[in-house]
One Martini backbone bead per residue (centre of mass of N, CA, C, O) as a GRO file, in nm:
protein
  172
    1MET     BB    1  -0.319  -1.869   0.045
    2PHE     BB    2  -0.159  -1.790  -0.261
    3ASN     BB    3  -0.137  -1.875  -0.607
    4THR     BB    4   0.137  -1.742  -0.800
    5SER     BB    5   0.188  -1.941  -1.006
    6HIS     BB    6   0.486  -2.048  -0.848
    7LEU     BB    7   0.391  -1.871  -0.608
    8SER     BB    8   0.375  -1.848  -0.263
    9ILE     BB    9   0.143  -1.650  -0.081
   10GLN     BB   10   0.162  -1.445   0.216
   11PHE     BB   11  -0.035  -1.278   0.475
   12LEU     BB   12   0.133  -1.111   0.743
   13PRO     BB   13   0.162  -0.973   1.020
   14ILE     BB   14   0.360  -0.755   1.143
   15GLN     BB   15   0.661  -0.773   1.313
   16GLU     BB   16   0.901  -0.634   1.498
   17SER     BB   17   1.135  -0.826   1.378
   18GLU     BB   18   1.062  -0.701   1.065
   19LEU     BB   19   1.151  -0.394   1.042
   20GLY     BB   20   1.419  -0.414   0.892
   21ARG     BB   21   1.296  -0.516   0.624
   22ILE     BB   22   1.104  -0.281   0.580
   23ASN     BB   23   1.329  -0.070   0.563
   24GLU     BB   24   1.479  -0.194   0.327
   25LEU     BB   25   1.248  -0.172   0.123
   26SER     BB   26   1.202   0.146   0.161
   27ASN     BB   27   1.515   0.183   0.028
   28MET     BB   28   1.442   0.105  -0.239
   29PRO     BB   29   1.440   0.294  -0.511
   30GLU     BB   30   1.170   0.180  -0.651
   31ILE     BB   31   1.009   0.239  -0.384
   32ALA     BB   32   1.096   0.519  -0.257
   33GLU     BB   33   0.988   0.706  -0.495
   34HIS     BB   34   0.671   0.651  -0.370
   35PHE     BB   35   0.726   0.781  -0.113
   36GLU     BB   36   0.694   1.038   0.109
   37THR     BB   37   0.959   0.970   0.208
   38ILE     BB   38   1.274   1.077   0.192
   39PRO     BB   39   1.547   0.946   0.103
   40PRO     BB   40   1.643   0.802   0.354
   41VAL     BB   41   1.483   0.573   0.556
   42PRO     BB   42   1.461   0.574   0.873
   43MET     BB   43   1.419   0.372   1.142
   44GLU     BB   44   1.242   0.574   1.299
   45THR     BB   45   1.007   0.566   1.096
   46THR     BB   46   0.947   0.263   1.129
   47LEU     BB   47   0.892   0.283   1.436
   48ALA     BB   48   0.651   0.472   1.406
   49LEU     BB   49   0.480   0.273   1.250
   50TRP     BB   50   0.461   0.068   1.479
   51GLN     BB   51   0.293   0.254   1.663
   52TYR     BB   52   0.050   0.268   1.472
   53ILE     BB   53  -0.007  -0.031   1.482
   54GLN     BB   54  -0.040  -0.058   1.794
   55ASN     BB   55  -0.279   0.180   1.782
   56GLY     BB   56  -0.466   0.117   1.514
   57ILE     BB   57  -0.402   0.309   1.256
   58VAL     BB   58  -0.238   0.072   1.125
   59SER     BB   59  -0.229  -0.175   0.867
   60LEU     BB   60   0.018  -0.455   0.835
   61TRP     BB   61   0.154  -0.660   0.578
   62GLY     BB   62   0.335  -0.922   0.484
   63ILE     BB   63   0.493  -1.037   0.194
   64HIS     BB   64   0.518  -1.384   0.141
   65THR     BB   65   0.790  -1.608   0.041
   66GLY     BB   66   0.822  -1.818   0.237
   67ASP     BB   67   1.082  -1.662   0.441
   68ARG     BB   68   1.015  -1.402   0.262
   69ILE     BB   69   1.004  -1.058   0.239
   70ILE     BB   70   0.860  -0.872  -0.057
   71GLY     BB   71   0.649  -0.693   0.116
   72GLY     BB   72   0.382  -0.445   0.154
   73ALA     BB   73   0.052  -0.403   0.318
   74GLY     BB   74  -0.218  -0.154   0.363
   75TYR     BB   75  -0.396   0.058   0.607
   76TYR     BB   76  -0.591   0.359   0.666
   77ALA     BB   77  -0.789   0.556   0.905
   78GLN     BB   78  -1.015   0.722   1.041
   79PRO     BB   79  -1.166   0.777   1.306
   80PRO     BB   80  -1.428   0.720   1.458
   81GLY     BB   81  -1.677   0.975   1.392
   82THR     BB   82  -1.615   1.060   1.112
   83ARG     BB   83  -1.666   1.162   0.774
   84LEU     BB   84  -1.408   0.944   0.692
   85SER     BB   85  -1.442   0.646   0.844
   86HIS     BB   86  -1.539   0.471   0.569
   87SER     BB   87  -1.232   0.499   0.472
   88ALA     BB   88  -0.962   0.330   0.305
   89THR     BB   89  -0.612   0.370   0.289
   90PHE     BB   90  -0.388   0.241   0.064
   91PHE     BB   91  -0.089   0.025   0.044
   92LEU     BB   92   0.197  -0.070  -0.177
   93TYR     BB   93   0.485  -0.303  -0.182
   94ILE     BB   94   0.740  -0.440  -0.410
   95GLU     BB   95   0.983  -0.615  -0.501
   96PRO     BB   96   1.108  -0.583  -0.816
   97GLY     BB   97   1.162  -0.900  -0.875
   98TYR     BB   98   0.819  -0.937  -0.840
   99TRP     BB   99   0.724  -0.812  -1.075
  100GLY     BB  100   0.472  -0.938  -1.292
  101LYS     BB  101   0.326  -1.196  -1.099
  102GLY     BB  102   0.038  -1.104  -0.947
  103ILE     BB  103   0.076  -0.983  -0.655
  104GLY     BB  104  -0.082  -0.720  -0.663
  105THR     BB  105  -0.357  -0.840  -0.713
  106LYS     BB  106  -0.369  -1.023  -0.460
  107THR     BB  107  -0.328  -0.793  -0.259
  108ILE     BB  108  -0.577  -0.622  -0.321
  109GLN     BB  109  -0.778  -0.848  -0.266
  110PHE     BB  110  -0.700  -0.883   0.027
  111LEU     BB  111  -0.753  -0.594   0.124
  112GLU     BB  112  -1.048  -0.583   0.043
  113GLU     BB  113  -1.137  -0.805   0.236
  114GLU     BB  114  -1.043  -0.666   0.499
  115VAL     BB  115  -1.208  -0.404   0.465
  116ARG     BB  116  -1.485  -0.536   0.454
  117LYS     BB  117  -1.472  -0.677   0.735
  118LYS     BB  118  -1.455  -0.377   0.875
  119GLY     BB  119  -1.684  -0.192   0.705
  120TYR     BB  120  -1.590  -0.049   0.472
  121ARG     BB  121  -1.703   0.135   0.189
  122ARG     BB  122  -1.402   0.228   0.102
  123MET     BB  123  -1.130   0.263  -0.132
  124GLU     BB  124  -0.800   0.424  -0.139
  125CYS     BB  125  -0.565   0.638  -0.330
  126MET     BB  126  -0.231   0.759  -0.391
  127VAL     BB  127  -0.065   0.840  -0.710
  128ALA     BB  128   0.180   0.887  -0.905
  129ASP     BB  129   0.208   0.965  -1.246
  130THR     BB  130   0.498   0.794  -1.242
  131ASN     BB  131   0.301   0.515  -1.186
  132PRO     BB  132   0.164   0.320  -1.421
  133ARG     BB  133   0.144   0.037  -1.300
  134ALA     BB  134  -0.041   0.104  -1.063
  135ILE     BB  135  -0.269   0.239  -1.215
  136ARG     BB  136  -0.341  -0.001  -1.394
  137LEU     BB  137  -0.409  -0.199  -1.168
  138TYR     BB  138  -0.634  -0.040  -1.025
  139VAL     BB  139  -0.821  -0.015  -1.269
  140GLN     BB  140  -0.850  -0.324  -1.323
  141LEU     BB  141  -0.979  -0.340  -1.009
  142GLY     BB  142  -1.201  -0.077  -1.011
  143PHE     BB  143  -1.062   0.183  -1.003
  144GLU     BB  144  -1.113   0.535  -0.990
  145LEU     BB  145  -1.076   0.836  -1.113
  146GLU     BB  146  -1.120   1.134  -0.888
  147GLY     BB  147  -0.834   1.289  -0.915
  148LYS     BB  148  -0.611   1.585  -0.890
  149LYS     BB  149  -0.289   1.677  -0.763
  150ARG     BB  150  -0.112   1.936  -0.836
  151GLU     BB  151   0.209   1.927  -0.762
  152ALA     BB  152   0.220   1.723  -0.480
  153PHE     BB  153   0.491   1.576  -0.579
  154PHE     BB  154   0.834   1.512  -0.493
  155ILE     BB  155   1.051   1.411  -0.771
  156ASP     BB  156   1.346   1.432  -0.905
  157GLY     BB  157   1.331   1.762  -0.877
  158ARG     BB  158   1.006   1.743  -0.909
  159TYR     BB  159   0.676   1.813  -0.987
  160VAL     BB  160   0.393   1.603  -0.937
  161ASP     BB  161   0.115   1.426  -0.979
  162LEU     BB  162  -0.169   1.326  -0.794
  163LEU     BB  163  -0.368   1.044  -0.784
  164MET     BB  164  -0.710   0.970  -0.731
  165LEU     BB  165  -0.833   0.661  -0.607
  166GLY     BB  166  -1.149   0.466  -0.619
  167LYS     BB  167  -1.373   0.235  -0.426
  168VAL     BB  168  -1.683   0.106  -0.399
  169LEU     BB  169  -1.799  -0.164  -0.197
  170PHE     BB  170  -2.077  -0.040  -0.093
  171GLN     BB  171  -2.406  -0.050  -0.221
  172GLU     BB  172  -2.749   0.075  -0.211
   0.00000   0.00000   0.00000
């Protein structure tokens, strides 16, 4: 458990009974605009995510304060034995009412610890250039801009750039 100002935060693996709340969060406009799936995100998509979790393709934790899930965070990676299987791609979303309270920082630190424990060499993400809060957070936590995919993300009727950020966790 992390103490974030006055909020106690816990990261607990998502349970099947919590998928409705995960779907609700993924359909909040401030969150949905940064998802790959164009809203509304159907429950079938969330159930497909559950199958990925069950099959070990995706790891997902609920961000809890008290008995309330206020966000989700996790990562996915290529299967072992590929040239990319040393890298974990993370994602994070938090209910807008909880933004600016240090929860994102604690969540990335938690994810980094989990990824390190699994032996991944690096963490990475892609973020739309229309999300400066996320970009600022990731850079503050040591992620570096590694590239740009021009006009790779369609949002609000226009194409925007996706920025690729990464951080090497283990260096030789």
